[in-house]
Coordinates of C-alpha atoms and ligand atoms in Angstrom, one line a residue:
M1 CA 0.0 0.0 0.0
C2 CA 1.5 3.4 -0.9
A3 CA 2.0 6.3 1.5
M4 CA -0.9 8.2 0.1
H5 CA -3.3 5.4 0.9
L6 CA -1.9 5.2 4.4
V7 CA -2.6 8.9 4.9
R8 CA -6.2 8.3 3.7
F9 CA -6.6 5.5 6.2
C10 CA -5.3 7.6 9.2
R11 CA -7.3 10.7 8.4
P12 CA -10.6 10.9 10.3
Y13 CA -13.2 10.7 7.7
P14 CA -15.8 13.5 7.7
G15 CA -18.8 11.5 8.9
L16 CA -17.1 10.6 12.1
I17 CA -17.7 14.2 13.3
N18 CA -21.1 13.3 14.5
K19 CA -22.1 15.8 17.0
E20 CA -23.5 19.3 17.6
V21 CA -21.5 21.9 15.9
K22 CA -21.5 25.7 15.8
V23 CA -22.0 26.9 12.3
I24 CA -21.3 30.5 11.0
N25 CA -23.9 31.4 8.4
T26 CA -21.6 33.1 6.0
W27 CA -24.2 33.2 3.2
S28 CA -26.0 36.1 4.8
S29 CA -25.4 39.2 2.6
H30 CA -26.0 41.5 5.5
T31 CA -24.5 40.2 8.8
A32 CA -23.1 36.8 9.5
S33 CA -25.2 35.2 12.2
T34 CA -24.4 32.2 14.4
S35 CA -26.8 29.3 14.9
T36 CA -26.5 25.9 16.4
V37 CA -27.6 23.0 14.3
V38 CA -27.4 19.3 14.5
R39 CA -25.2 18.6 11.5
N40 CA -26.4 15.0 10.9
D41 CA -27.3 12.0 12.9
R42 CA -25.2 9.4 11.2
S43 CA -23.9 6.3 12.9
L44 CA -20.8 5.1 11.2
P45 CA -18.7 2.0 12.0
S46 CA -16.1 2.7 14.7
E47 CA -13.4 1.2 12.6
I48 CA -12.8 1.0 8.8
K49 CA -14.6 -2.0 7.5
P50 CA -13.8 -4.0 4.3
F51 CA -15.7 -3.7 1.1
S52 CA -17.4 -7.0 1.7
A53 CA -19.1 -5.5 4.8
V54 CA -20.9 -2.9 2.7
P55 CA -24.6 -3.8 3.1
G56 CA -26.8 -4.9 0.2
P57 CA -29.0 -7.7 -1.0
K58 CA -27.6 -11.1 -0.3
G59 CA -27.7 -14.6 -1.9
L60 CA -28.8 -15.0 -5.5
Y61 CA -28.8 -11.3 -6.0
N62 CA -25.0 -11.4 -6.1
V63 CA -24.8 -14.0 -8.9
P64 CA -23.2 -12.1 -11.8
F65 CA -25.6 -11.0 -14.5
I66 CA -28.6 -13.1 -13.2
G67 CA -28.6 -11.4 -9.8
A68 CA -29.5 -8.0 -11.4
A69 CA -32.5 -9.4 -13.2
L70 CA -34.1 -10.4 -9.9
H71 CA -34.5 -6.8 -8.9
F72 CA -36.9 -6.2 -11.8
K73 CA -40.2 -7.4 -13.3
P74 CA -41.4 -10.1 -13.3
F75 CA -39.6 -10.8 -10.0
T76 CA -40.5 -7.5 -8.5
K77 CA -42.7 -4.5 -9.3
Y78 CA -39.9 -2.4 -10.7
T79 CA -38.7 -1.7 -14.3
A80 CA -35.4 -0.2 -15.4
N81 CA -37.3 3.1 -15.9
E82 CA -38.3 3.0 -12.2
I83 CA -35.0 2.2 -10.7
N84 CA -35.4 5.2 -8.3
D85 CA -38.2 3.4 -6.5
L86 CA -36.1 0.3 -6.0
L87 CA -33.2 2.5 -4.7
T88 CA -35.5 4.3 -2.3
D89 CA -36.6 1.0 -0.8
M90 CA -33.0 -0.2 -0.5
R91 CA -32.0 3.1 1.1
K92 CA -34.7 2.5 3.8
K93 CA -33.5 -1.1 4.3
Y94 CA -29.7 -0.8 4.1
G95 CA -28.9 2.8 5.1
D96 CA -26.6 5.5 3.6
I97 CA -24.3 3.2 1.7
F98 CA -25.3 0.0 0.0
K99 CA -24.2 -2.1 -2.9
I100 CA -26.1 -3.9 -5.7
K101 CA -24.6 -6.2 -8.3
F102 CA -25.4 -5.1 -11.9
G103 CA -23.8 -7.2 -14.6
K104 CA -20.7 -8.7 -13.1
D105 CA -19.7 -5.8 -10.8
Y106 CA -21.1 -4.0 -7.8
M107 CA -22.4 -0.5 -8.0
V108 CA -22.3 1.3 -4.6
Y109 CA -25.0 3.8 -3.9
I110 CA -24.1 6.9 -1.8
N111 CA -26.9 8.6 0.1
H112 CA -25.0 11.0 2.4
P113 CA -23.5 14.4 1.3
D114 CA -20.3 13.9 3.4
D115 CA -19.5 10.7 1.4
A116 CA -20.5 12.4 -1.9
K117 CA -18.0 15.1 -1.1
T118 CA -15.2 12.6 -0.3
I119 CA -15.9 10.8 -3.7
L120 CA -16.2 13.9 -5.9
Q121 CA -13.1 15.5 -4.4
A122 CA -11.0 12.4 -4.7
H123 CA -8.1 12.4 -7.1
Y124 CA -8.8 11.3 -10.7
E125 CA -6.6 11.4 -13.7
V126 CA -8.3 9.2 -16.3
H127 CA -11.8 10.5 -15.3
K128 CA -13.3 7.3 -16.6
R129 CA -17.0 7.4 -17.2
I130 CA -19.2 4.4 -16.7
S131 CA -19.6 2.5 -20.0
F132 CA -22.7 3.1 -22.1
D133 CA -21.9 -0.1 -24.0
L134 CA -24.9 0.2 -26.3
S135 CA -23.6 3.5 -27.6
E136 CA -20.0 2.3 -27.7
T137 CA -21.0 -0.7 -29.7
L138 CA -22.9 1.4 -32.2
A139 CA -20.0 3.9 -32.5
E140 CA -17.6 1.0 -33.2
R141 CA -19.8 -0.9 -35.7
E142 CA -20.7 2.3 -37.6
K143 CA -17.1 3.5 -37.4
V144 CA -18.2 6.9 -35.9
N145 CA -15.7 8.9 -33.8
K146 CA -16.5 8.8 -30.1
G147 CA -17.0 12.1 -28.4
L148 CA -16.8 13.7 -24.9
I149 CA -19.4 11.3 -23.4
L150 CA -17.8 8.0 -24.4
L151 CA -14.1 8.9 -24.3
N152 CA -11.8 8.7 -21.3
G153 CA -8.3 9.6 -20.3
K154 CA -6.1 11.6 -22.7
E155 CA -8.4 11.2 -25.7
W156 CA -11.2 12.7 -23.6
A157 CA -9.0 15.5 -22.2
D158 CA -7.8 16.4 -25.7
L159 CA -11.4 17.1 -26.7
R160 CA -12.6 18.6 -23.5
K161 CA -10.0 21.3 -23.0
P162 CA -10.5 23.3 -26.2
T163 CA -14.3 22.8 -26.1
Q164 CA -14.5 23.9 -22.5
E165 CA -12.6 27.0 -23.2
K166 CA -15.1 27.9 -25.8
M167 CA -18.2 26.9 -23.9
L168 CA -17.7 27.8 -20.3
R169 CA -16.2 31.3 -20.7
P170 CA -18.7 33.9 -19.4
A171 CA -18.2 36.2 -22.4
V172 CA -19.0 33.3 -24.9
V173 CA -22.0 32.3 -22.9
A174 CA -23.2 35.9 -22.8
S175 CA -22.8 36.3 -26.6
Y176 CA -25.5 33.7 -27.0
V177 CA -28.1 35.6 -25.0
P178 CA -29.5 37.6 -27.9
L179 CA -29.6 34.5 -30.2
I180 CA -31.5 32.5 -27.6
E181 CA -33.8 35.4 -26.9
K182 CA -34.9 35.4 -30.6
V183 CA -35.7 31.7 -30.4
T184 CA -37.6 32.3 -27.1
N185 CA -39.6 35.2 -28.7
D186 CA -40.8 32.8 -31.4
F187 CA -41.7 30.2 -28.8
V188 CA -43.7 32.8 -26.8
D189 CA -45.5 33.9 -30.0
N190 CA -46.5 30.3 -30.7
L191 CA -47.8 30.0 -27.1
K192 CA -49.8 33.2 -27.5
K193 CA -51.6 31.5 -30.4
K194 CA -52.0 28.1 -28.8
K195 CA -53.0 29.3 -25.3
Q196 CA -53.0 25.7 -24.1
V197 CA -50.8 22.8 -24.9
D198 CA -51.5 19.1 -24.4
D199 CA -47.9 17.8 -24.3
L200 CA -45.6 20.4 -22.9
L201 CA -42.5 18.3 -23.3
W202 CA -42.9 18.0 -27.0
E203 CA -43.4 21.8 -27.3
L204 CA -40.3 22.4 -25.3
N205 CA -38.3 19.8 -27.3
N206 CA -38.9 21.9 -30.3
Y207 CA -37.7 25.0 -28.4
T208 CA -34.5 23.3 -27.1
I209 CA -33.7 21.9 -30.6
E210 CA -33.8 25.4 -31.9
S211 CA -31.7 26.8 -29.1
V212 CA -29.0 24.2 -29.0
G213 CA -29.1 24.2 -32.9
M214 CA -28.0 27.8 -32.7
L215 CA -25.0 26.8 -30.6
C216 CA -24.0 23.7 -32.6
F217 CA -24.9 24.8 -36.2
N218 CA -25.5 28.6 -35.9
K219 CA -28.8 27.9 -37.7
R220 CA -32.5 27.8 -37.0
L221 CA -33.7 24.3 -37.8
G222 CA -37.4 25.3 -38.3
C223 CA -39.0 23.5 -35.4
L224 CA -40.9 26.6 -34.3
D225 CA -42.1 27.6 -37.8
E226 CA -45.7 28.0 -38.4
G227 CA -47.5 24.8 -39.3
T228 CA -44.9 22.6 -37.5
N229 CA -47.1 20.9 -35.0
S230 CA -45.4 17.6 -34.7
P231 CA -42.1 17.3 -32.8
A232 CA -39.0 17.1 -35.0
E233 CA -37.9 13.7 -35.9
V234 CA -34.6 14.2 -34.2
A235 CA -36.4 14.7 -30.9
V236 CA -38.4 11.4 -31.3
A237 CA -35.1 9.6 -32.2
L238 CA -33.4 11.0 -29.1
R239 CA -36.3 10.0 -26.8
N240 CA -36.1 6.4 -28.1
I241 CA -32.3 6.4 -27.8
F242 CA -32.4 7.6 -24.2
D243 CA -35.1 5.1 -23.3
M244 CA -33.1 2.2 -24.8
L245 CA -29.9 3.4 -23.1
Q246 CA -31.7 3.3 -19.7
K247 CA -33.0 -0.2 -20.4
S248 CA -29.6 -1.5 -21.7
F249 CA -27.9 -0.4 -18.5
F250 CA -29.7 -2.9 -16.3
M251 CA -30.0 -5.8 -18.8
P252 CA -28.6 -9.0 -17.3
L253 CA -27.5 -10.5 -20.6
K254 CA -26.2 -8.1 -23.1
M255 CA -26.4 -10.1 -26.3
Y256 CA -26.2 -7.0 -28.4
L257 CA -22.5 -6.9 -27.6
Y258 CA -22.0 -9.9 -29.8
F259 CA -24.9 -9.9 -32.3
K260 CA -27.2 -7.4 -33.9
T261 CA -30.2 -8.3 -31.8
P262 CA -33.7 -6.8 -32.6
F263 CA -33.2 -4.4 -29.7
Y264 CA -29.8 -3.4 -31.1
K265 CA -31.3 -2.9 -34.6
R266 CA -33.9 -0.5 -33.3
F267 CA -31.2 1.4 -31.5
E268 CA -29.1 1.5 -34.7
Q269 CA -32.1 2.8 -36.6
E270 CA -32.7 5.7 -34.2
G271 CA -28.9 6.4 -33.9
R272 CA -28.6 6.7 -37.7
K273 CA -31.6 9.1 -37.8
F274 CA -29.9 11.3 -35.2
M275 CA -26.4 11.1 -36.9
E276 CA -27.9 11.9 -40.3
V277 CA -29.2 15.2 -39.0
V278 CA -25.9 16.1 -37.3
S279 CA -23.8 15.2 -40.3
T280 CA -26.0 17.1 -42.7
E281 CA -26.1 20.2 -40.5
T282 CA -22.3 20.0 -39.8
A283 CA -21.6 19.8 -43.6
I284 CA -23.9 22.8 -44.3
Q285 CA -22.2 24.9 -41.6
N286 CA -18.7 23.9 -42.9
E287 CA -19.7 24.9 -46.5
F288 CA -21.1 28.2 -45.3
L289 CA -17.9 29.1 -43.4
T290 CA -15.7 28.1 -46.4
K291 CA -17.8 30.2 -48.7
L292 CA -17.6 33.3 -46.4
K293 CA -13.9 32.8 -46.2
K294 CA -13.5 32.7 -49.9
E295 CA -15.6 35.8 -50.3
G296 CA -13.5 37.6 -47.7
K297 CA -16.6 38.1 -45.5
L298 CA -15.8 35.8 -42.6
E299 CA -14.3 38.5 -40.3
E300 CA -17.3 40.7 -40.8
Y301 CA -19.7 37.8 -40.1
L302 CA -17.9 36.8 -36.9
E303 CA -18.0 40.3 -35.6
N304 CA -21.8 40.2 -35.5
E305 CA -22.5 36.6 -34.4
P306 CA -20.7 34.1 -32.3
N307 CA -20.0 30.8 -34.1
F308 CA -19.0 27.9 -31.9
M309 CA -18.1 25.5 -34.7
Y310 CA -15.9 28.2 -36.3
S311 CA -14.2 28.9 -33.1
L312 CA -13.3 25.2 -32.7
L313 CA -12.1 25.0 -36.4
A314 CA -10.0 28.2 -35.9
D315 CA -8.5 26.9 -32.7
G316 CA -6.6 24.3 -34.6
R317 CA -6.2 21.7 -31.8
L318 CA -9.1 19.5 -33.1
S319 CA -9.6 17.8 -36.4
E320 CA -12.8 18.2 -38.4
D321 CA -13.8 14.6 -37.3
Q322 CA -13.2 15.5 -33.6
I323 CA -15.3 18.7 -34.0
S324 CA -18.1 16.7 -35.5
S325 CA -18.1 14.3 -32.5
V326 CA -18.1 17.2 -30.1
V327 CA -21.0 18.9 -31.9
S328 CA -22.9 15.6 -32.0
D329 CA -22.6 15.1 -28.3
L330 CA -23.6 18.6 -27.5
F331 CA -26.7 18.4 -29.7
G332 CA -27.6 15.0 -28.3
A333 CA -27.1 16.0 -24.7
G334 CA -28.6 19.4 -24.9
I335 CA -32.1 18.8 -26.2
D336 CA -33.9 16.4 -23.7
S337 CA -32.0 17.6 -20.7
T338 CA -33.1 21.2 -20.9
A339 CA -36.6 20.5 -22.2
N340 CA -37.4 18.2 -19.3
T341 CA -35.9 20.7 -16.8
L342 CA -38.1 23.4 -18.3
V343 CA -41.2 21.2 -18.1
F344 CA -40.7 20.5 -14.4
L345 CA -39.8 24.1 -13.6
L346 CA -43.0 25.4 -15.3
A347 CA -45.0 22.6 -13.7
Q348 CA -43.7 23.5 -10.2
L349 CA -44.6 27.2 -10.8
A350 CA -48.1 26.2 -12.0
L351 CA -48.6 24.0 -8.9
N352 CA -47.3 26.8 -6.6
P353 CA -49.0 30.0 -7.8
D354 CA -47.6 32.0 -4.8
K355 CA -44.0 31.2 -6.0
Q356 CA -45.0 32.0 -9.6
A357 CA -46.3 35.4 -8.4
K358 CA -43.0 36.1 -6.5
L359 CA -41.0 35.2 -9.6
Y360 CA -43.2 37.5 -11.7
D361 CA -42.6 40.4 -9.3
E362 CA -38.8 39.8 -9.6
I363 CA -39.0 39.8 -13.4
Q364 CA -41.1 43.0 -13.4
Q365 CA -38.6 44.6 -11.0
V366 CA -35.5 43.6 -12.9
V367 CA -36.6 43.5 -16.5
G368 CA -39.6 46.0 -16.4
N369 CA -40.4 47.3 -19.8
S370 CA -37.0 46.5 -21.4
R371 CA -37.5 45.1 -24.9
H372 CA -34.4 42.8 -24.6
L373 CA -33.1 40.6 -21.9
T374 CA -29.4 41.0 -21.1
K375 CA -26.9 39.1 -19.1
E376 CA -27.1 41.9 -16.5
H377 CA -30.8 41.2 -16.1
L378 CA -30.2 37.5 -15.7
A379 CA -27.4 38.1 -13.1
K380 CA -29.8 40.0 -10.9
M381 CA -32.6 37.4 -10.8
S382 CA -31.8 35.5 -7.6
Y383 CA -35.3 34.1 -7.1
L384 CA -35.3 32.7 -10.7
K385 CA -32.1 30.9 -9.9
A386 CA -33.5 29.6 -6.7
C387 CA -36.6 28.3 -8.5
L388 CA -34.4 26.3 -10.9
K389 CA -32.2 24.9 -8.1
E390 CA -35.3 23.9 -6.2
S391 CA -37.0 22.4 -9.2
H392 CA -33.9 20.3 -9.9
R393 CA -33.9 19.3 -6.2
K394 CA -37.5 18.2 -6.1
I395 CA -37.2 16.3 -9.4
F396 CA -33.6 15.4 -9.9
P397 CA -32.8 15.6 -13.6
I398 CA -30.4 12.7 -14.1
S399 CA -31.5 9.1 -13.8
F400 CA -28.3 7.6 -12.4
G401 CA -27.1 10.6 -10.4
V402 CA -23.4 11.5 -10.7
L403 CA -21.2 8.4 -11.1
R404 CA -17.5 8.0 -10.5
I405 CA -15.1 5.1 -10.9
L406 CA -12.4 5.2 -8.3
E407 CA -8.8 5.4 -9.5
S408 CA -7.3 4.4 -6.2
D409 CA -8.5 2.9 -2.9
L410 CA -10.6 5.3 -0.8
V411 CA -12.4 5.2 2.5
V412 CA -16.0 6.2 2.1
G413 CA -18.4 6.4 5.0
G414 CA -16.3 4.0 7.0
Y415 CA -15.8 1.4 4.3
Q416 CA -12.7 0.6 2.4
M417 CA -13.6 1.0 -1.3
P418 CA -11.1 -0.6 -3.7
K419 CA -9.8 1.0 -6.9
N420 CA -12.2 0.6 -9.8
T421 CA -15.3 0.6 -7.5
V422 CA -18.3 2.2 -9.3
L423 CA -20.0 4.8 -7.0
A424 CA -23.3 6.4 -7.7
I425 CA -24.1 9.6 -5.8
N426 CA -27.8 9.3 -5.1
N427 CA -28.8 13.0 -5.0
R428 CA -32.4 12.0 -5.6
S429 CA -32.6 10.2 -2.3
M430 CA -30.7 13.0 -0.4
A431 CA -33.2 15.5 -1.8
M432 CA -36.0 13.9 0.1
D433 CA -34.0 13.4 3.3
D434 CA -35.0 15.8 6.2
R435 CA -31.5 15.5 7.6
F436 CA -30.4 17.7 4.7
Y437 CA -33.5 19.7 3.7
Y438 CA -36.2 21.5 5.7
R439 CA -39.6 20.2 4.7
P440 CA -38.1 18.3 1.7
T441 CA -41.4 17.5 -0.1
E442 CA -42.3 21.2 -0.5
F443 CA -41.2 23.5 -3.3
L444 CA -39.4 26.2 -1.4
P445 CA -37.0 28.2 -3.6
E446 CA -36.5 30.5 -0.6
R447 CA -34.2 27.8 1.0
W448 CA -31.5 28.7 -1.6
L449 CA -31.6 32.5 -1.2
R450 CA -28.5 34.2 0.2
E451 CA -30.5 36.1 2.8
T452 CA -32.4 33.1 4.1
T453 CA -31.2 31.8 7.5
G454 CA -32.5 29.4 10.1
D455 CA -34.0 25.9 9.6
I456 CA -35.2 26.6 6.1
A457 CA -31.6 27.3 5.0
K458 CA -30.4 23.9 6.2
S459 CA -29.7 22.8 2.6
K460 CA -26.9 25.3 2.4
E461 CA -25.0 23.2 5.0
F462 CA -24.8 20.3 2.5
P463 CA -23.8 21.5 -0.9
F464 CA -22.8 18.0 -2.0
A465 CA -26.4 16.8 -1.5
H466 CA -27.3 18.7 -4.7
K467 CA -25.2 18.4 -7.8
P468 CA -27.5 18.4 -10.8
F469 CA -24.7 19.3 -13.2
G470 CA -22.1 17.0 -11.6
F471 CA -18.8 18.2 -10.2
G472 CA -15.2 18.7 -11.2
P473 CA -13.4 18.3 -14.5
R474 CA -16.0 15.9 -15.9
A475 CA -19.0 18.1 -14.9
C476 CA -21.6 19.1 -17.4
I477 CA -19.9 21.1 -20.1
G478 CA -23.2 22.6 -21.2
Q479 CA -24.2 23.9 -17.8
R480 CA -23.8 27.6 -18.5
F481 CA -25.5 27.3 -21.9
A482 CA -28.4 25.3 -20.3
E483 CA -28.8 27.7 -17.4
N484 CA -29.0 30.7 -19.8
E485 CA -31.5 29.0 -22.0
I486 CA -33.7 28.0 -19.0
F487 CA -33.5 31.4 -17.4
I488 CA -34.4 33.2 -20.6
A489 CA -37.3 30.8 -21.4
A490 CA -38.7 31.0 -17.8
T491 CA -38.4 34.8 -17.7
K492 CA -40.1 35.3 -21.0
I493 CA -42.8 32.8 -20.3
V494 CA -43.7 34.0 -16.8
K495 CA -43.5 37.6 -17.9
N496 CA -46.0 37.0 -20.7
F497 CA -48.3 34.3 -19.1
H498 CA -49.8 33.0 -16.0
V499 CA -49.2 29.3 -16.3
S500 CA -51.5 26.7 -14.8
M501 CA -52.4 23.0 -15.1
P502 CA -55.8 21.3 -14.9
S503 CA -57.2 21.6 -11.3
D504 CA -57.1 17.8 -10.7
V505 CA -53.3 17.7 -11.2
K506 CA -51.7 17.8 -7.8
E507 CA -48.3 16.2 -8.5
I508 CA -46.1 15.3 -11.4
K509 CA -45.3 11.7 -12.0
T510 CA -42.0 10.9 -13.5
T511 CA -40.1 8.1 -15.2
L512 CA -36.4 7.7 -16.0
K513 CA -35.0 7.7 -19.6
I514 CA -31.4 8.8 -18.7
F515 CA -33.0 12.1 -17.9
T516 CA -36.0 12.3 -15.6
T517 CA -39.1 12.9 -17.7
P518 CA -42.8 13.1 -17.1
S519 CA -44.5 9.7 -17.2
E520 CA -47.7 11.2 -18.6
K521 CA -48.3 14.1 -21.0
I522 CA -48.3 17.4 -19.2
K523 CA -51.1 19.8 -20.2
M524 CA -50.5 23.5 -19.5
N525 CA -52.6 26.6 -19.9
F526 CA -50.9 29.9 -20.9
L527 CA -53.1 32.8 -19.9
E528 CA -51.7 35.9 -21.4
R529 CA -51.0 38.7 -18.8
Q530 CA -52.6 42.1 -19.5
Ligands
HEM601 C1 -30.6 21.1 -17.3 C2 -29.9 20.6 -18.2 C3 -28.7 19.7 -18.0 C4 -28.4 18.9 -16.9 C5 -29.2 18.7 -15.7 C6 -27.1 18.2 -17.2 C7 -26.5 17.3 -16.4 C8 -25.3 16.7 -16.7 C9 -24.5 15.8 -15.8 C10 -25.0 15.5 -14.4 C11 -23.4 15.4 -16.4 C12 -22.4 14.5 -15.8 C13 -21.5 15.3 -14.9 C14 -20.5 14.5 -14.0 O1 -20.3 13.3 -14.2 O2 -19.9 15.2 -13.1 C15 -23.4 16.0 -17.7 C16 -22.5 15.8 -18.7 C17 -22.5 16.4 -19.9 N1 -23.4 17.3 -20.4 FE1 -25.0 18.0 -19.4 N2 -26.7 18.6 -18.5 C18 -27.6 19.5 -19.0 C19 -27.6 20.2 -20.2 C20 -26.6 20.1 -21.1 C21 -26.5 20.8 -22.3 C22 -27.5 21.9 -22.8 C23 -25.4 20.3 -23.0 C24 -24.9 20.8 -24.4 C25 -25.1 21.9 -24.9 C26 -24.8 19.3 -22.2 C27 -23.7 18.5 -22.5 C28 -23.1 17.6 -21.7 C29 -21.9 16.8 -22.1 C30 -21.3 16.8 -23.5 C31 -21.6 16.1 -21.0 C32 -20.4 15.1 -20.9 C33 -19.1 15.9 -20.5 C34 -17.9 15.1 -20.4 O3 -17.9 13.9 -20.1 O4 -16.8 15.8 -20.5 N3 -25.6 19.2 -21.0 N4 -24.6 16.8 -17.9

């Protein structure tokens, strides 16, 4: 065992500090106040226990491949799309840390923020992502370059570095505000005509395709044009792709790795539809840029509009093939993620009219009669930001939570986790845990405001309980773009409409398709404000 591991063993792990502590509320913008809180009520093993002692289902459940099948229908009431319910039951039975065998390896579920912190702050060099073997098999069979989502180690870092420089810089993000605003104005105009929608997710899918299309291809793809009532084919393909990925993850026998099974063939068909759109649009964008360059008009064009693909081409560190794979990943990851987030945010506001009224007041105060939204407006809207954070907490957006594969041994919650252990941070379960959140079942954006103190602000004690965009070098690369898009859409929609749902709807039922998504169509009324 190396010296670093010994140091880890000797260090008292965070959860051992299990007593009343004085906490300075440094988040108060006015005066720092002191309050006494019970930080958590964990009971941890008094000495470090081996991995074999991590609790979890016993017996047949631990037989490689077959064991996983026993957790799902027809043996239980759960399907792969409802794995969250299975995990909630296991959390109740086994506690803050438990392990389940999926395939041939264990996956360890983490339900305490102290442990989430230990894992997310551990040292990683390869930053290996858990295998989406269905997508990997498709990429290999179709001879398509893998992108940010599938690559690891140096190949991933070579793509990530230049892309991140272009995507996460505040100035770049800000330059997209006017472009997204135009897309949002068209969406709002459509809502004014419709007044009511029967399937909010599909409407928002068309909106997010248009927004992320502006980032990836600098082009409007026509999904919001008059007469386009059906969702774009690419959105349908993506929905099916994510559903199949979710299912493939928990399949006991993955025959598609060896043969083109009917399940694989359906995935291939949807994958090809998606890739067709991306390669067509990428080629058009390339042609457009080459033409402008030949005509000597490129500089002038770039002065007026940001162009993400051009900035990657001009950077010189990535080949055209690598750029295509980056654009493909951004387009694929950017549509359903943001559309679902917006559905749930609007639904929470509809179910909580008092919070909607408060948000409307903030919008009126900050934006008033300005014709355009600016990054300065967005920066001032703290209640809007709190609404998004709270909506993500109540309905956690990612099916698996944030996953990490250990690159060296690590003590987590009193257990010795060996190198290569797969750990899943179960933010969804922490979100409903009253050790970390005051009245966790309620939609209370106030809990996130800087000026909030006392019990309601308990969540601020546990930042690692809530990581909807992940953490560290492998965190969501689209976070800033997504937040901008969500803030602009929510601001414009709430400014223009009072949103409501049919009176018999009291809660939103969800299912998991990589992203959390409504299990039934969501109807929404958009009553124009006078
Ligand atoms: C509300 C919307 C979104 C949520 C909740 C979300 C969440 C996440 C999460 C949790 C991860 C994994 C982070 C980790 O392991 O630490 C991730 C990765 C990623 N996201 Fe997002 N995301 C969203 C929107 C977007 C958008 C709009 C884009 C593209 C424009 C995008 C592109 C990506 C990509 C490419 C990765 C993989 C990054 C890598 O492995 O280097 N996401 N996202």
